PDB file of C-alpha atoms in Angstrom:
ATOM      1  CA  UNK A 184       4.454 -27.944  -3.435  1.00  0.00           C
ATOM      2  CA  UNK A 185       6.288 -25.998  -0.705  1.00  0.00           C
ATOM      3  CA  UNK A 186       9.627 -27.710  -1.400  1.00  0.00           C
ATOM      4  CA  UNK A 187       9.526 -26.869  -5.107  1.00  0.00           C
ATOM      5  CA  UNK A 188       8.500 -23.269  -4.340  1.00  0.00           C
ATOM      6  CA  UNK A 189      11.403 -22.883  -1.911  1.00  0.00           C
ATOM      7  CA  UNK A 190      13.857 -24.294  -4.478  1.00  0.00           C
ATOM      8  CA  UNK A 191      12.518 -21.938  -7.148  1.00  0.00           C
ATOM      9  CA  UNK A 192      12.793 -18.927  -4.831  1.00  0.00           C
ATOM     10  CA  UNK A 193      16.370 -19.836  -3.947  1.00  0.00           C
ATOM     11  CA  UNK A 194      17.241 -20.101  -7.646  1.00  0.00           C
ATOM     12  CA  UNK A 195      15.700 -16.690  -8.309  1.00  0.00           C
ATOM     13  CA  UNK A 196      17.598 -15.090  -5.412  1.00  0.00           C
ATOM     14  CA  UNK A 197      20.847 -16.688  -6.626  1.00  0.00           C
ATOM     15  CA  UNK A 198      20.269 -15.368 -10.153  1.00  0.00           C
ATOM     16  CA  UNK A 199      19.660 -11.821  -8.932  1.00  0.00           C
ATOM     17  CA  UNK A 200      22.743 -11.994  -6.697  1.00  0.00           C
ATOM     18  CA  UNK A 201      24.747 -12.544  -9.882  1.00  0.00           C
ATOM     19  CA  UNK A 202      23.324  -9.312 -11.357  1.00  0.00           C
ATOM     20  CA  UNK A 203      20.531 -10.818 -13.426  1.00  0.00           C
ATOM     21  CA  UNK A 204      17.322  -8.813 -13.635  1.00  0.00           C
ATOM     22  CA  UNK A 205      14.194 -10.939 -13.340  1.00  0.00           C
ATOM     23  CA  UNK A 206      10.619 -10.045 -14.121  1.00  0.00           C
ATOM     24  CA  UNK A 207       7.985 -12.353 -12.733  1.00  0.00           C
ATOM     25  CA  UNK A 208       4.302 -12.278 -11.908  1.00  0.00           C
ATOM     26  CA  UNK A 209       2.894 -14.027  -8.877  1.00  0.00           C
ATOM     27  CA  UNK A 210      -0.222 -13.924  -6.730  1.00  0.00           C
ATOM     28  CA  UNK A 211       1.885 -15.158  -3.789  1.00  0.00           C
ATOM     29  CA  UNK A 212       2.539 -11.811  -2.104  1.00  0.00           C
ATOM     30  CA  UNK A 213       4.629 -13.237   0.747  1.00  0.00           C
ATOM     31  CA  UNK A 214       7.049 -14.813  -1.716  1.00  0.00           C
ATOM     32  CA  UNK A 215       7.213 -11.645  -3.817  1.00  0.00           C
ATOM     33  CA  UNK A 216       8.037  -9.649  -0.709  1.00  0.00           C
ATOM     34  CA  UNK A 217      10.823 -12.121   0.170  1.00  0.00           C
ATOM     35  CA  UNK A 218      12.725 -11.791  -3.090  1.00  0.00           C
ATOM     36  CA  UNK A 219      11.689  -8.648  -4.975  1.00  0.00           C
ATOM     37  CA  UNK A 220      13.473  -5.309  -4.890  1.00  0.00           C
ATOM     38  CA  UNK A 221      10.784  -3.509  -6.861  1.00  0.00           C
ATOM     39  CA  UNK A 222       7.108  -4.270  -7.453  1.00  0.00           C
ATOM     40  CA  UNK A 223       4.476  -3.182  -9.922  1.00  0.00           C
ATOM     41  CA  UNK A 224       0.778  -3.628  -9.220  1.00  0.00           C
ATOM     42  CA  UNK A 225      -1.523  -3.922 -12.194  1.00  0.00           C
ATOM     43  CA  UNK A 226      -5.283  -3.635 -11.724  1.00  0.00           C
ATOM     44  CA  UNK A 227      -7.760  -4.060 -14.552  1.00  0.00           C
ATOM     45  CA  UNK A 228      -4.929  -3.805 -17.091  1.00  0.00           C
ATOM     46  CA  UNK A 229      -3.564  -0.535 -15.694  1.00  0.00           C
ATOM     47  CA  UNK A 230      -0.322   0.002 -13.804  1.00  0.00           C
ATOM     48  CA  UNK A 231      -1.421   1.467 -10.457  1.00  0.00           C
ATOM     49  CA  UNK A 232       1.801   1.174  -8.423  1.00  0.00           C
ATOM     50  CA  UNK A 233       5.493   1.002  -9.314  1.00  0.00           C
ATOM     51  CA  UNK A 234       7.778   1.232  -6.303  1.00  0.00           C
ATOM     52  CA  UNK A 235      10.663  -0.359  -4.477  1.00  0.00           C
ATOM     53  CA  UNK A 236       9.955  -2.376  -1.355  1.00  0.00           C
ATOM     54  CA  UNK A 237      12.298  -0.023   0.520  1.00  0.00           C
ATOM     55  CA  UNK A 238      10.108   2.898  -0.579  1.00  0.00           C
ATOM     56  CA  UNK A 239       7.023   1.027   0.616  1.00  0.00           C
ATOM     57  CA  UNK A 240       8.564   0.371   4.049  1.00  0.00           C
ATOM     58  CA  UNK A 241       9.939   3.891   4.485  1.00  0.00           C
ATOM     59  CA  UNK A 242       7.144   6.050   3.075  1.00  0.00           C
ATOM     60  CA  UNK A 243       3.742   4.409   2.766  1.00  0.00           C
ATOM     61  CA  UNK A 244       1.341   4.710   5.693  1.00  0.00           C
ATOM     62  CA  UNK A 245      -2.285   4.057   6.558  1.00  0.00           C
ATOM     63  CA  UNK A 246      -3.836   7.066   8.318  1.00  0.00           C
ATOM     64  CA  UNK A 247      -7.102   6.212  10.048  1.00  0.00           C
ATOM     65  CA  UNK A 248      -9.185   9.194  11.154  1.00  0.00           C
ATOM     66  CA  UNK A 249     -12.051   8.575  13.566  1.00  0.00           C
ATOM     67  CA  UNK A 250     -15.043  10.872  13.924  1.00  0.00           C
ATOM     68  CA  UNK A 251     -17.993  10.972  16.351  1.00  0.00           C
ATOM     69  CA  UNK A 252     -20.329  11.568  13.406  1.00  0.00           C
ATOM     70  CA  UNK A 253     -19.991  10.655   9.727  1.00  0.00           C
ATOM     71  CA  UNK A 254     -16.826  12.236   8.293  1.00  0.00           C
ATOM     72  CA  UNK A 255     -17.224  15.553   6.477  1.00  0.00           C
ATOM     73  CA  UNK A 256     -18.268  15.232   2.842  1.00  0.00           C
ATOM     74  CA  UNK A 257     -15.459  17.478   1.667  1.00  0.00           C
ATOM     75  CA  UNK A 258     -13.017  15.774  -0.637  1.00  0.00           C
ATOM     76  CA  UNK A 259      -9.643  15.102   0.911  1.00  0.00           C
ATOM     77  CA  UNK A 260      -7.076  16.013  -1.755  1.00  0.00           C
ATOM     78  CA  UNK A 261      -3.499  16.559  -0.732  1.00  0.00           C
ATOM     79  CA  UNK A 262      -0.035  15.728  -1.950  1.00  0.00           C
ATOM     80  CA  UNK A 263       0.821  12.137  -1.044  1.00  0.00           C
ATOM     81  CA  UNK A 264      -2.702  10.735  -0.818  1.00  0.00           C
ATOM     82  CA  UNK A 265      -3.042   7.583  -2.904  1.00  0.00           C
ATOM     83  CA  UNK A 266      -6.463   6.385  -1.775  1.00  0.00           C
ATOM     84  CA  UNK A 267      -9.251   7.415   0.589  1.00  0.00           C
ATOM     85  CA  UNK A 268     -11.860   4.988   1.876  1.00  0.00           C
ATOM     86  CA  UNK A 269     -14.876   6.346   3.785  1.00  0.00           C
ATOM     87  CA  UNK A 270     -16.642   4.446   6.539  1.00  0.00           C
ATOM     88  CA  UNK A 271     -19.583   5.328   8.773  1.00  0.00           C
ATOM     89  CA  UNK A 272     -17.388   7.265  11.196  1.00  0.00           C
ATOM     90  CA  UNK A 273     -13.932   7.117   9.752  1.00  0.00           C
ATOM     91  CA  UNK A 274     -11.676   7.923   6.852  1.00  0.00           C
ATOM     92  CA  UNK A 275      -8.885   5.533   5.950  1.00  0.00           C
ATOM     93  CA  UNK A 276      -6.148   7.150   3.872  1.00  0.00           C
ATOM     94  CA  UNK A 277      -3.274   5.383   2.146  1.00  0.00           C
ATOM     95  CA  UNK A 278      -0.444   7.883   1.733  1.00  0.00           C
ATOM     96  CA  UNK A 279       2.946   7.701   0.058  1.00  0.00           C
ATOM     97  CA  UNK A 280       4.254  10.963   1.568  1.00  0.00           C
ATOM     98  CA  UNK A 281       3.197  14.112   3.429  1.00  0.00           C
ATOM     99  CA  UNK A 282       1.835  11.961   6.270  1.00  0.00           C
ATOM    100  CA  UNK A 283       2.101  14.576   9.038  1.00  0.00           C
ATOM    101  CA  UNK A 284       0.258  17.214   6.999  1.00  0.00           C
ATOM    102  CA  UNK A 285      -2.478  14.716   6.091  1.00  0.00           C
ATOM    103  CA  UNK A 286      -2.882  13.746   9.755  1.00  0.00           C
ATOM    104  CA  UNK A 287      -3.074  17.427  10.713  1.00  0.00           C
ATOM    105  CA  UNK A 288      -5.729  17.969   8.032  1.00  0.00           C
ATOM    106  CA  UNK A 289      -7.762  15.174   9.633  1.00  0.00           C
ATOM    107  CA  UNK A 290      -7.516  16.880  13.012  1.00  0.00           C
ATOM    108  CA  UNK A 291      -8.658  20.165  11.456  1.00  0.00           C
ATOM    109  CA  UNK A 292     -11.690  18.280  10.095  1.00  0.00           C
ATOM    110  CA  UNK A 293     -12.601  17.442  13.742  1.00  0.00           C
ATOM    111  CA  UNK A 294     -11.258  13.897  13.802  1.00  0.00           C
ATOM    112  CA  UNK A 295     -11.262  12.679  17.411  1.00  0.00           C
ATOM    113  CA  UNK A 296      -8.525  10.159  16.658  1.00  0.00           C
ATOM    114  CA  UNK A 297      -5.794   9.956  14.048  1.00  0.00           C
ATOM    115  CA  UNK A 298      -3.740   6.765  13.887  1.00  0.00           C
ATOM    116  CA  UNK A 299      -0.751   6.343  11.586  1.00  0.00           C
ATOM    117  CA  UNK A 300       0.593   2.876  10.782  1.00  0.00           C
ATOM    118  CA  UNK A 301       2.988   1.421   8.207  1.00  0.00           C
ATOM    119  CA  UNK A 302       1.474  -0.807   5.549  1.00  0.00           C
ATOM    120  CA  UNK A 303       2.812  -3.874   3.847  1.00  0.00           C
ATOM    121  CA  UNK A 304       2.738  -5.040   0.270  1.00  0.00           C
ATOM    122  CA  UNK A 305      -0.388  -7.153   0.844  1.00  0.00           C
ATOM    123  CA  UNK A 306      -2.396  -4.184   2.148  1.00  0.00           C
ATOM    124  CA  UNK A 307      -1.164  -1.901  -0.641  1.00  0.00           C
ATOM    125  CA  UNK A 308      -2.051  -4.554  -3.217  1.00  0.00           C
ATOM    126  CA  UNK A 309      -5.559  -5.053  -1.805  1.00  0.00           C
ATOM    127  CA  UNK A 310      -6.197  -1.298  -1.583  1.00  0.00           C
ATOM    128  CA  UNK A 311      -4.917  -0.831  -5.140  1.00  0.00           C
ATOM    129  CA  UNK A 312      -7.027  -3.511  -6.763  1.00  0.00           C
ATOM    130  CA  UNK A 313     -10.169  -2.684  -4.749  1.00  0.00           C
ATOM    131  CA  UNK A 314     -10.029   0.982  -5.750  1.00  0.00           C
ATOM    132  CA  UNK A 315     -12.677   2.253  -8.122  1.00  0.00           C
ATOM    133  CA  UNK A 316     -11.498   2.620 -11.742  1.00  0.00           C
TER     134      UNK A 316
END
């Protein structure tokens, strides 16, 4: 019920404005993003992310590296890399920091394109829960 959800969200925002700390769990990512200051993502019973939404907006990026052939098999391990997903001709990296150095590493691996884009809570959540254990 959209009206009931809106009323509940307004009550939660009012409670936090008064200094109350709330802990809640919800699969409704858009609503979480509207009212939360900090989020934790739990996948398969394990805490995989614990960050503020400000930190997510300011620091987290998706770095997509395109190649003319399959990407090199070498493992991409650097400070700031949270996840790496390999495709036929690309690497998709989720990074929490060190973005410029990671992008430069992609170029040194002969990437013909390197695109950097901010990510939102939904994308971080999906990447976190899809990751291999």
